[in-house]
PDB file of C-alpha atoms and ligand atoms in Angstrom:
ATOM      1  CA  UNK H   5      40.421 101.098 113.013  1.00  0.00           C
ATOM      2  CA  UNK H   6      41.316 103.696 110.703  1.00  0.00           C
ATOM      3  CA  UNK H   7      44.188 104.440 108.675  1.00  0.00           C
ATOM      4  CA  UNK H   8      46.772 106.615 109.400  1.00  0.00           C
ATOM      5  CA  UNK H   9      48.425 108.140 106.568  1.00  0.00           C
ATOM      6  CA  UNK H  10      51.536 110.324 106.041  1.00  0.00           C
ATOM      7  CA  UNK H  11      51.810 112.226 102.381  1.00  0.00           C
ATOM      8  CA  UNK H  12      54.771 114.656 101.935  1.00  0.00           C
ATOM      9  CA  UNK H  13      54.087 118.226 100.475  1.00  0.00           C
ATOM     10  CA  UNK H  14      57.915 119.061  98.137  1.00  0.00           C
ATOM     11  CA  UNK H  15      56.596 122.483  97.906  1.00  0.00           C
ATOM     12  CA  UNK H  16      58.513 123.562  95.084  1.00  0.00           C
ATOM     13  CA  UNK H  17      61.699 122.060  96.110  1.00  0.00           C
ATOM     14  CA  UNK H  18      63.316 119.237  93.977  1.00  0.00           C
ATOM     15  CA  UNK H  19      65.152 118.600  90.576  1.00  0.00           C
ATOM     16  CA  UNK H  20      64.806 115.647  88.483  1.00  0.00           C
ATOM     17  CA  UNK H  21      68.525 114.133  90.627  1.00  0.00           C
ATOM     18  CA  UNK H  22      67.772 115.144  93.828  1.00  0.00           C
ATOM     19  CA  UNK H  23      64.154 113.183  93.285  1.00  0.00           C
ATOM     20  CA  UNK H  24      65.426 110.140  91.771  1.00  0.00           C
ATOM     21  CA  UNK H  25      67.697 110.088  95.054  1.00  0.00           C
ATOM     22  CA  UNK H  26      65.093 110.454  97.787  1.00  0.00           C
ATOM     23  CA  UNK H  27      62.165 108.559  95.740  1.00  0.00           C
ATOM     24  CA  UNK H  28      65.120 105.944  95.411  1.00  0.00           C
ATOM     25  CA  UNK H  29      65.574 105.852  98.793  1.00  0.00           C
ATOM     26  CA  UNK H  30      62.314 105.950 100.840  1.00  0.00           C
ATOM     27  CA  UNK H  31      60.659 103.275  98.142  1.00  0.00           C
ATOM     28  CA  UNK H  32      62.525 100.690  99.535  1.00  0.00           C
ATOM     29  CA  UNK H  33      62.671 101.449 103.022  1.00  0.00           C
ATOM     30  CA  UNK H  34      58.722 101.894 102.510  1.00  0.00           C
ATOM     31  CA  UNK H  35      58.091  98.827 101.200  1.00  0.00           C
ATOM     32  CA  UNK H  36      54.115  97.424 102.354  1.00  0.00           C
ATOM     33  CA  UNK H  37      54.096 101.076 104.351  1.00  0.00           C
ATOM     34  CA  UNK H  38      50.869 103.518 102.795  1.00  0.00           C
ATOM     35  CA  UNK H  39      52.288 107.242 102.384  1.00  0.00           C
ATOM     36  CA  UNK H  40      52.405 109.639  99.407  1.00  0.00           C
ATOM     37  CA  UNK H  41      54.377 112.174  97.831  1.00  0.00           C
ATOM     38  CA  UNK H  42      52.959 115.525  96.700  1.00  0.00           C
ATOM     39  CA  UNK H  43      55.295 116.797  93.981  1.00  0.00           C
ATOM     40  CA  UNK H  44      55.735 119.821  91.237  1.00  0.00           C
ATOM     41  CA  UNK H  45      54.487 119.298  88.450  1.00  0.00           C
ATOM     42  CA  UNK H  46      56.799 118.749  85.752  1.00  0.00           C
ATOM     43  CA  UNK H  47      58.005 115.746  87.844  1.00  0.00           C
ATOM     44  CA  UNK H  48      54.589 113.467  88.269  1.00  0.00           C
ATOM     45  CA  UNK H  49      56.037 111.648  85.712  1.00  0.00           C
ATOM     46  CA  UNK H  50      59.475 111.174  87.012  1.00  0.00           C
ATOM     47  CA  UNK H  51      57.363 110.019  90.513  1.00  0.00           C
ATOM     48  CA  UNK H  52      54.999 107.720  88.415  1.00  0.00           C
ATOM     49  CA  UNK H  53      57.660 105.990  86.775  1.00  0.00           C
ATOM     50  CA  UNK H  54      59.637 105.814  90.213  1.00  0.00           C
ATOM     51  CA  UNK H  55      57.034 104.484  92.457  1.00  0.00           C
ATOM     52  CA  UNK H  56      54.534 102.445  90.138  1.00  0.00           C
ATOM     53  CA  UNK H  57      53.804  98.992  92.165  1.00  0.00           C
ATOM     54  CA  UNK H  58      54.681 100.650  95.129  1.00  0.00           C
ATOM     55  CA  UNK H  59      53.372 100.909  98.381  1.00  0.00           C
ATOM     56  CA  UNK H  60      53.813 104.696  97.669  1.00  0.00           C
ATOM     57  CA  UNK H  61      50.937 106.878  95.789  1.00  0.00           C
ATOM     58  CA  UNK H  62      51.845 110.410  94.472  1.00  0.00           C
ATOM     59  CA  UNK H  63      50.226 113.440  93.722  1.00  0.00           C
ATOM     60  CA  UNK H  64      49.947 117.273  92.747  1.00  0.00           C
ATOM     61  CA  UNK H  65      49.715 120.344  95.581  1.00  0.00           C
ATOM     62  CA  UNK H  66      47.066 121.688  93.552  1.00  0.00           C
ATOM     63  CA  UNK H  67      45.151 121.848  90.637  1.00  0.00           C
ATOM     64  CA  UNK H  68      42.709 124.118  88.845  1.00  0.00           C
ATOM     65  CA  UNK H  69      38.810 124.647  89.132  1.00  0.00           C
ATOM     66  CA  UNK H  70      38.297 123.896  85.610  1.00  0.00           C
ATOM     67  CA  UNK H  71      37.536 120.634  83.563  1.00  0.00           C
ATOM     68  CA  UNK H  72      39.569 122.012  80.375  1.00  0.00           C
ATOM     69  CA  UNK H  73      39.500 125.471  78.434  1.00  0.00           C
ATOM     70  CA  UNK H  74      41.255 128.810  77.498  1.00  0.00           C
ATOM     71  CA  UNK H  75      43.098 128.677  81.052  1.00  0.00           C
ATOM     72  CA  UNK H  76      47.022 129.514  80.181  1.00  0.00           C
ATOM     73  CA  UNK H  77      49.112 128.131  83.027  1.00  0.00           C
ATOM     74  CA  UNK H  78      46.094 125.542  84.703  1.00  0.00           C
ATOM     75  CA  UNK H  79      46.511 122.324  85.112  1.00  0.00           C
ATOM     76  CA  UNK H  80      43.315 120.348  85.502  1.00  0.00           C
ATOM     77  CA  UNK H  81      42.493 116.936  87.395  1.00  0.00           C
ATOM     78  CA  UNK H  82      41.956 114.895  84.525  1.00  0.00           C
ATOM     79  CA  UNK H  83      45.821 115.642  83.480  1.00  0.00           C
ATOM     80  CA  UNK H  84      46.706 114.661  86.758  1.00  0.00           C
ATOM     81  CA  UNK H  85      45.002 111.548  86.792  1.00  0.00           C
ATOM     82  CA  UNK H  86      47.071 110.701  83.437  1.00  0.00           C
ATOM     83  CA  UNK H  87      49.709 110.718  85.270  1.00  0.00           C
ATOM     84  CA  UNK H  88      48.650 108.330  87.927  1.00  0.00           C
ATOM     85  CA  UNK H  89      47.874 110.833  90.529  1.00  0.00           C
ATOM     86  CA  UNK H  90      45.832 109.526  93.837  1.00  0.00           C
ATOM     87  CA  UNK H  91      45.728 112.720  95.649  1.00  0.00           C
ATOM     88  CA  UNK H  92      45.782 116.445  94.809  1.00  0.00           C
ATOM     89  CA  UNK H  93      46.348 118.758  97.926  1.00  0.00           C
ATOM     90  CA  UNK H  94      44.007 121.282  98.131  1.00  0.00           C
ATOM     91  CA  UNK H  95      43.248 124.776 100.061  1.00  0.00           C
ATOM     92  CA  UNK H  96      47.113 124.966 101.430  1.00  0.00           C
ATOM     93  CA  UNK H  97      47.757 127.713 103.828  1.00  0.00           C
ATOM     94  CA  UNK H  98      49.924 129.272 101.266  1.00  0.00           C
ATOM     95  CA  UNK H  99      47.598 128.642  98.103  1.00  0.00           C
ATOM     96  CA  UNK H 100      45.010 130.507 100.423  1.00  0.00           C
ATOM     97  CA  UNK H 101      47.155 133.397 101.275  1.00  0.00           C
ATOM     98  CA  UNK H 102      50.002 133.727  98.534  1.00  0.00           C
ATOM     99  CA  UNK H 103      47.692 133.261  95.528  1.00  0.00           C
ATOM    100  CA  UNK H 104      44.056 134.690  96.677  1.00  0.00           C
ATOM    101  CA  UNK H 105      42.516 131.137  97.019  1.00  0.00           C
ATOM    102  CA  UNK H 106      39.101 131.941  98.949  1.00  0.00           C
ATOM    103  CA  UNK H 107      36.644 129.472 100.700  1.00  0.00           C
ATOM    104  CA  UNK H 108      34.839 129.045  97.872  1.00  0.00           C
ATOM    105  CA  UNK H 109      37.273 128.588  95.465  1.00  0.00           C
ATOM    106  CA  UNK H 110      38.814 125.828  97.342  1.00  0.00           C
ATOM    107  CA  UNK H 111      35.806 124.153  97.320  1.00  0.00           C
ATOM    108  CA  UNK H 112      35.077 124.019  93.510  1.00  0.00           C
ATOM    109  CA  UNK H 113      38.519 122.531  92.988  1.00  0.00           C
ATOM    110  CA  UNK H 114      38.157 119.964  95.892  1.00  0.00           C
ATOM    111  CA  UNK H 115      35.113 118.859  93.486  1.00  0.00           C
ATOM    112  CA  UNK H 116      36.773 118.887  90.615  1.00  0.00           C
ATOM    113  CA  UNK H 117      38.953 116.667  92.317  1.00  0.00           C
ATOM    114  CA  UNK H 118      36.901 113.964  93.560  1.00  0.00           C
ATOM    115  CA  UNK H 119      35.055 114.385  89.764  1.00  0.00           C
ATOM    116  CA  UNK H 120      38.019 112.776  88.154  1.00  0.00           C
ATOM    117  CA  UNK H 121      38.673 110.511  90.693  1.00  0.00           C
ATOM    118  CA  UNK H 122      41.109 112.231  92.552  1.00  0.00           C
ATOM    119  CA  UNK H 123      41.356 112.019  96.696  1.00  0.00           C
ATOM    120  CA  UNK H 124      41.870 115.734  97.468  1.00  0.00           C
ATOM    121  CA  UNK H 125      43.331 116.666 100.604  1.00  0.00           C
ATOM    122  CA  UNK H 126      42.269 119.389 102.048  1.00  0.00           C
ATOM    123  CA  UNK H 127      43.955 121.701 103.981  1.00  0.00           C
ATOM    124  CA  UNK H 128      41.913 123.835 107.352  1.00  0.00           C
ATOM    125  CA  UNK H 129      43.924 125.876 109.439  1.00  0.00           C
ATOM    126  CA  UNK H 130      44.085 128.941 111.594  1.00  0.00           C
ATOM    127  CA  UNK H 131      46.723 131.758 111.741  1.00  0.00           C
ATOM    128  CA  UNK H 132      48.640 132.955 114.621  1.00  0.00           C
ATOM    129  CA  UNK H 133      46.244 135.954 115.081  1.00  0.00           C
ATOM    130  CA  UNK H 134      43.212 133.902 114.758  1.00  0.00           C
ATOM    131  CA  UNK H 135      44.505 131.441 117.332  1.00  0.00           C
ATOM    132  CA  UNK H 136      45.426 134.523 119.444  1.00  0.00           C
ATOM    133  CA  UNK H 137      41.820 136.326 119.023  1.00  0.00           C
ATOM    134  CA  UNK H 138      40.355 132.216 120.185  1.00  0.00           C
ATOM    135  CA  UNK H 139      38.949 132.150 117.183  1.00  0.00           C
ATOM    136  CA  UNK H 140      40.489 128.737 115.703  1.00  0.00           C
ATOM    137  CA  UNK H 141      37.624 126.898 115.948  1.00  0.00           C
ATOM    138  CA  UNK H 142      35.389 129.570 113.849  1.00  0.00           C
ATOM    139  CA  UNK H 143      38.135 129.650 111.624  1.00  0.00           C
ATOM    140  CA  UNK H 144      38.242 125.632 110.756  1.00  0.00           C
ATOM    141  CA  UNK H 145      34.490 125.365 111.112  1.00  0.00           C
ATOM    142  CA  UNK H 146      34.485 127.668 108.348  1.00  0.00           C
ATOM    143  CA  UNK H 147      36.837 126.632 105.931  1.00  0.00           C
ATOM    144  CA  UNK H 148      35.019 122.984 106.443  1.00  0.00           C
ATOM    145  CA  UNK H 149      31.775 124.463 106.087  1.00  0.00           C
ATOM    146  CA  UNK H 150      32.312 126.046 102.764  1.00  0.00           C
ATOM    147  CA  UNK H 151      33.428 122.347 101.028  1.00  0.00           C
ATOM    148  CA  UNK H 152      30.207 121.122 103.037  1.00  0.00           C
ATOM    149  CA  UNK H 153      27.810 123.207 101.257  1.00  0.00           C
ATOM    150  CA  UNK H 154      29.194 122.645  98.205  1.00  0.00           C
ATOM    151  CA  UNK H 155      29.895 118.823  98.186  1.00  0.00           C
ATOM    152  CA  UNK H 156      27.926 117.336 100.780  1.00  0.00           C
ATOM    153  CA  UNK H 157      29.439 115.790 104.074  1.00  0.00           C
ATOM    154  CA  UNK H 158      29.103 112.079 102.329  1.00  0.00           C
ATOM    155  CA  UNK H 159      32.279 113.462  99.822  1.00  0.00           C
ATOM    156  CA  UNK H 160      34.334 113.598 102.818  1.00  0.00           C
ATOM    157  CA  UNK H 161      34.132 109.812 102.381  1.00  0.00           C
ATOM    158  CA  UNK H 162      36.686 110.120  99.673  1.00  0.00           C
ATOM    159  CA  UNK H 163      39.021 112.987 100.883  1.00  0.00           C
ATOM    160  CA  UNK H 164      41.641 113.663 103.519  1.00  0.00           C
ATOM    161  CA  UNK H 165      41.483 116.713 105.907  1.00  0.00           C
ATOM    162  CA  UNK H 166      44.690 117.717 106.801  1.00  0.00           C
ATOM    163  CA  UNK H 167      44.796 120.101 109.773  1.00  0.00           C
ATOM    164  CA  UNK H 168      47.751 122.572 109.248  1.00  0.00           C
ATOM    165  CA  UNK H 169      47.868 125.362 111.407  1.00  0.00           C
ATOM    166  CA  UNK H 170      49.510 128.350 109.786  1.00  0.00           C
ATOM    167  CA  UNK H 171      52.049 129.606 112.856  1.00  0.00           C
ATOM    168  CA  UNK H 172      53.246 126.302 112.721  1.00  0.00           C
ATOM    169  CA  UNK H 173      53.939 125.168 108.931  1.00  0.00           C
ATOM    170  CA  UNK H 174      57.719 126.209 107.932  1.00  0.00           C
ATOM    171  CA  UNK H 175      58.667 127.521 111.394  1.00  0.00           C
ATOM    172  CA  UNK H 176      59.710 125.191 113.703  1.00  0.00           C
ATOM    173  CA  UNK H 177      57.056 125.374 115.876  1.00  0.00           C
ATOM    174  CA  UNK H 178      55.011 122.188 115.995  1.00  0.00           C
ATOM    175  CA  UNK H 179      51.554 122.415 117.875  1.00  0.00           C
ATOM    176  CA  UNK H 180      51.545 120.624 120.695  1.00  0.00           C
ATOM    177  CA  UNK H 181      49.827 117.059 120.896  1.00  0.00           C
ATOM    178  CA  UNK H 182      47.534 118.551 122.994  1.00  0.00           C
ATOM    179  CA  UNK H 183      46.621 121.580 120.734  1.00  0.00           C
ATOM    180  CA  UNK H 184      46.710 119.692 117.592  1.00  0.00           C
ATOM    181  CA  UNK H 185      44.342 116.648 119.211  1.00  0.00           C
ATOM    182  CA  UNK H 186      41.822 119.310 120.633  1.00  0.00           C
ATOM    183  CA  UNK H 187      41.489 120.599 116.929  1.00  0.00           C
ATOM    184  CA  UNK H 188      41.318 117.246 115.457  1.00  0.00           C
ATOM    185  CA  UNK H 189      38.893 116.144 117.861  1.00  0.00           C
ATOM    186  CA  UNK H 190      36.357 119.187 117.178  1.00  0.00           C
ATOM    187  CA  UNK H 191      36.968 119.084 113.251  1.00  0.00           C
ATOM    188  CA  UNK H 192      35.540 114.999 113.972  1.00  0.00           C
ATOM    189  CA  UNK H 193      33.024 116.001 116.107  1.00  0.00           C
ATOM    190  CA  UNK H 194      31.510 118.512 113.255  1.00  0.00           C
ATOM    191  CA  UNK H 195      30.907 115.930 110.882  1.00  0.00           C
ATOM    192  CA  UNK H 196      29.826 113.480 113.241  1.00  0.00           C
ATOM    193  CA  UNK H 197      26.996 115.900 114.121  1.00  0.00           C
ATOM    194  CA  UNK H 198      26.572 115.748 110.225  1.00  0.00           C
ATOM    195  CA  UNK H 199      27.608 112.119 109.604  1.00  0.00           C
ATOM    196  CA  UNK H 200      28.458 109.674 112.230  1.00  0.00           C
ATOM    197  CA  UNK H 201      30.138 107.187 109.927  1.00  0.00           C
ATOM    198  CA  UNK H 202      31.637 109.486 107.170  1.00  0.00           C
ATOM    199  CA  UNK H 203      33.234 110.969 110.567  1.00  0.00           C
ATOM    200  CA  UNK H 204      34.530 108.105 112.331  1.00  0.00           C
ATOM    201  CA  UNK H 205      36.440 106.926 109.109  1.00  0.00           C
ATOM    202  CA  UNK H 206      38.078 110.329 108.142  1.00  0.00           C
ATOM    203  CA  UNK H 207      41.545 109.965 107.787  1.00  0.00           C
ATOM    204  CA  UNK H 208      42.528 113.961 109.445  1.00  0.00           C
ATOM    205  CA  UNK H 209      46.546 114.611 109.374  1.00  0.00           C
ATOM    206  CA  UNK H 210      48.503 117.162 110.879  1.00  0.00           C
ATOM    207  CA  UNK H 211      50.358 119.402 109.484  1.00  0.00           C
ATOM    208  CA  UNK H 212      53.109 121.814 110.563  1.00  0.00           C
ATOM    209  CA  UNK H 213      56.771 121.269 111.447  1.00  0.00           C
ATOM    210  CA  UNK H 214      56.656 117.332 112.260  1.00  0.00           C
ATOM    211  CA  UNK H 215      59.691 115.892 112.232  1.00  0.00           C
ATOM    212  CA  UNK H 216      60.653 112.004 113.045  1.00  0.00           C
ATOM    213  CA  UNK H 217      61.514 113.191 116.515  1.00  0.00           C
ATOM    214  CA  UNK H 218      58.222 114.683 116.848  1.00  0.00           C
ATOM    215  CA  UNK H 219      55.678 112.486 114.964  1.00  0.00           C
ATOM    216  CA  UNK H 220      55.631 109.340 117.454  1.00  0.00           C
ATOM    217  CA  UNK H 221      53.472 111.375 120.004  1.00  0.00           C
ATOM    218  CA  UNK H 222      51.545 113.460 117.976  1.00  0.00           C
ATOM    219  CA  UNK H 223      50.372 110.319 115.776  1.00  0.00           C
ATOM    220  CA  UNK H 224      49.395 108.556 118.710  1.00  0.00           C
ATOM    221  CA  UNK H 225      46.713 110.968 119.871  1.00  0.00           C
ATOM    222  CA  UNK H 226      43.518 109.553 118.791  1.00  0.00           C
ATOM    223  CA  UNK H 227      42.006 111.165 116.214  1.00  0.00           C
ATOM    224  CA  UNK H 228      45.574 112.341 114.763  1.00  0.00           C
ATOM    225  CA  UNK H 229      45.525 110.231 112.006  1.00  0.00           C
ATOM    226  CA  UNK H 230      48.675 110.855 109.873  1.00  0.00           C
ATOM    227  CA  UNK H 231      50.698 114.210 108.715  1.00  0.00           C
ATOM    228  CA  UNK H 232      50.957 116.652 105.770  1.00  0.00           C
ATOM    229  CA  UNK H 233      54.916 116.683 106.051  1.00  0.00           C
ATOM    230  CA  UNK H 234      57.017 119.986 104.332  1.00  0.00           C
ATOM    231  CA  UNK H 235      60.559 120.084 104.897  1.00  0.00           C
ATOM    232  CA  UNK H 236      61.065 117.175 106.073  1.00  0.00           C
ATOM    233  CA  UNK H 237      60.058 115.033 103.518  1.00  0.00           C
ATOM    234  CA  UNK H 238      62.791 116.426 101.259  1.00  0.00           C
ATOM    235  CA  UNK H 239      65.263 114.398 103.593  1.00  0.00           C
ATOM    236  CA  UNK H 240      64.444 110.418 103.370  1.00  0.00           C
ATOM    237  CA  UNK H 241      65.856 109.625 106.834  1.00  0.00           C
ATOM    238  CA  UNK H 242      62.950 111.632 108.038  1.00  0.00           C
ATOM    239  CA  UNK H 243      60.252 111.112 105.986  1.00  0.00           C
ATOM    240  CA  UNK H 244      60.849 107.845 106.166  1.00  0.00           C
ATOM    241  CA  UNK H 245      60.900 107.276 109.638  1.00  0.00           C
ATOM    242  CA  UNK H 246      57.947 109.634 109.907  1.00  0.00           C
ATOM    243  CA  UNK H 247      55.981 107.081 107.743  1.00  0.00           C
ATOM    244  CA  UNK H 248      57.361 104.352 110.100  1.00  0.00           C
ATOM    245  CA  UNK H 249      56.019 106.478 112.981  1.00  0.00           C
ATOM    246  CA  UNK H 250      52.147 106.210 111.559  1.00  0.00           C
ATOM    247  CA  UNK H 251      52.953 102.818 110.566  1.00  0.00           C
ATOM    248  CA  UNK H 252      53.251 101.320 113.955  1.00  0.00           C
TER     249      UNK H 252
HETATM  250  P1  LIG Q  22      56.254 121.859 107.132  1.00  0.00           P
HETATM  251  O1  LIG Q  22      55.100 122.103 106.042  1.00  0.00           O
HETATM  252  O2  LIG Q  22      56.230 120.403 107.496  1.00  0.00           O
HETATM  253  O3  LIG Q  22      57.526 122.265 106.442  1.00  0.00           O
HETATM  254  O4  LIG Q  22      55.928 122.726 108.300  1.00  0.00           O
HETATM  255  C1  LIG Q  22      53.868 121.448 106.138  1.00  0.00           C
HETATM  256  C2  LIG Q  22      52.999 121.832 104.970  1.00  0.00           C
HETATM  257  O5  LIG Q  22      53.000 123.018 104.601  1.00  0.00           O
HETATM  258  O6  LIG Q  22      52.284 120.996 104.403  1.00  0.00           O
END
């Protein structure tokens, strides 16, 4: 069976007390539970020395393109793996449309990912016009398609899709289970046509308003296989009961 895993996304939310009170209190209760924490920056170190030995990995909500250079303000995935990163998210709804991040773009820095090591996490997702126009599926096929191309479908053998769609991240409004399965499903179903295996052992979260009220059900649809969790995994009750929820 595969895993399901749940990895919070701080955004750029925290300060070194408030994270040394919520990674203080979901490492316990987390204890033998798989999840990970996505954090700024400036505090992978304050999250390394926090969670080594843990059951807990942590990680960066983005990185750059670029192995090392003249690039003032990058940070690239070999300085994340000094820190003891696991993941990096990549191609976030708001990296896409706040900062410019194309297809392609997303693509060279899931590679530059996986090329130090990293498990990047990448982020598909339609917006509330492109679910309206029907055209979610072109949408996701196409964000996929670009990391294809470039990678191969055997790298999705080390990475995590998370599907996040864009109406519902921030707002409230969680897809349905239904909605959010039917998406998962087809996102499995295109790499199965590709790769069979590399399909059937992609670990594909959802992202988008989950909440521990909400997570049970959507984590039980079958090919739902953990979350991509925002706001509330700035509050440990809920992040941790979240992780509980994937955990059972
Ligand atoms: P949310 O964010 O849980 O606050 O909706 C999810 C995400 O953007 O990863």
């Amino acid at each position: 069976m595969r895993k399901k895993l749940v990895a919070g996304n701080w955004k750029m939310h925290g300060s070194l007390a408030e994270n040394a009170a919520l990674l203080g209190a979901i490492k316990p209760a987390l204890a033998g539970i798989e999840a990970a924490v996505c954090v700024p920056f400036p505090y992978l170190a304050q999250a390394q020395a926090a969670l080594a030995g843990s059951s807990i990995a942590w990680g960066a909500q983005n990185l750059s393109e670029q192995v090392k250079g003249a690039f003032t303000g990058e940070v690239s995935a070999a300085m994340l793996v000094d820190f003891g990163c696991q993941y990096v998210i990549v191609g976030h709804s708001e990296r896409r449309s706040l900062y410019g991040e194309t297809d392609e773009l997303v693509a060279k820095k899931y590679m530059a990912a996986q090329a130090a090591g990293l498990i990047p996490i990448l982020c598909v997702g339609e917006s509330l016009a492109e679910r309206e126009a029907g055209v979610t599926e072109t949408v996701v096929a196409r964000q996929l398609d670009a990391v294809i191309s470039a990678a191969g479908v055997a790298s999705l053998a080390k990475a995590v899709v998370a599907y996040e769609p864009v109406w519902a991240i921030g707002t409230g409004k969680t897809a349905t289970p239904e909605q959010a399965q039917a998406v998962h499903a087809f996102i499995r179903s295109k790499i199965a046509a590709l790769d069979a295996g590399v399909a059937t052992g992609l670990v594909i979260q959802y992202g988008g308003s989950v909440k521990a009220a909400n997570a049970g059900e959507l984590f039980s649809q079958p090919d739902i296989d953990g979350g991509l969790i925002g706001g509330a995994s700035l509050v440990a009750d809920e992040f941790i009961a979240i992780c509980r929820a994937a955990a059972k």
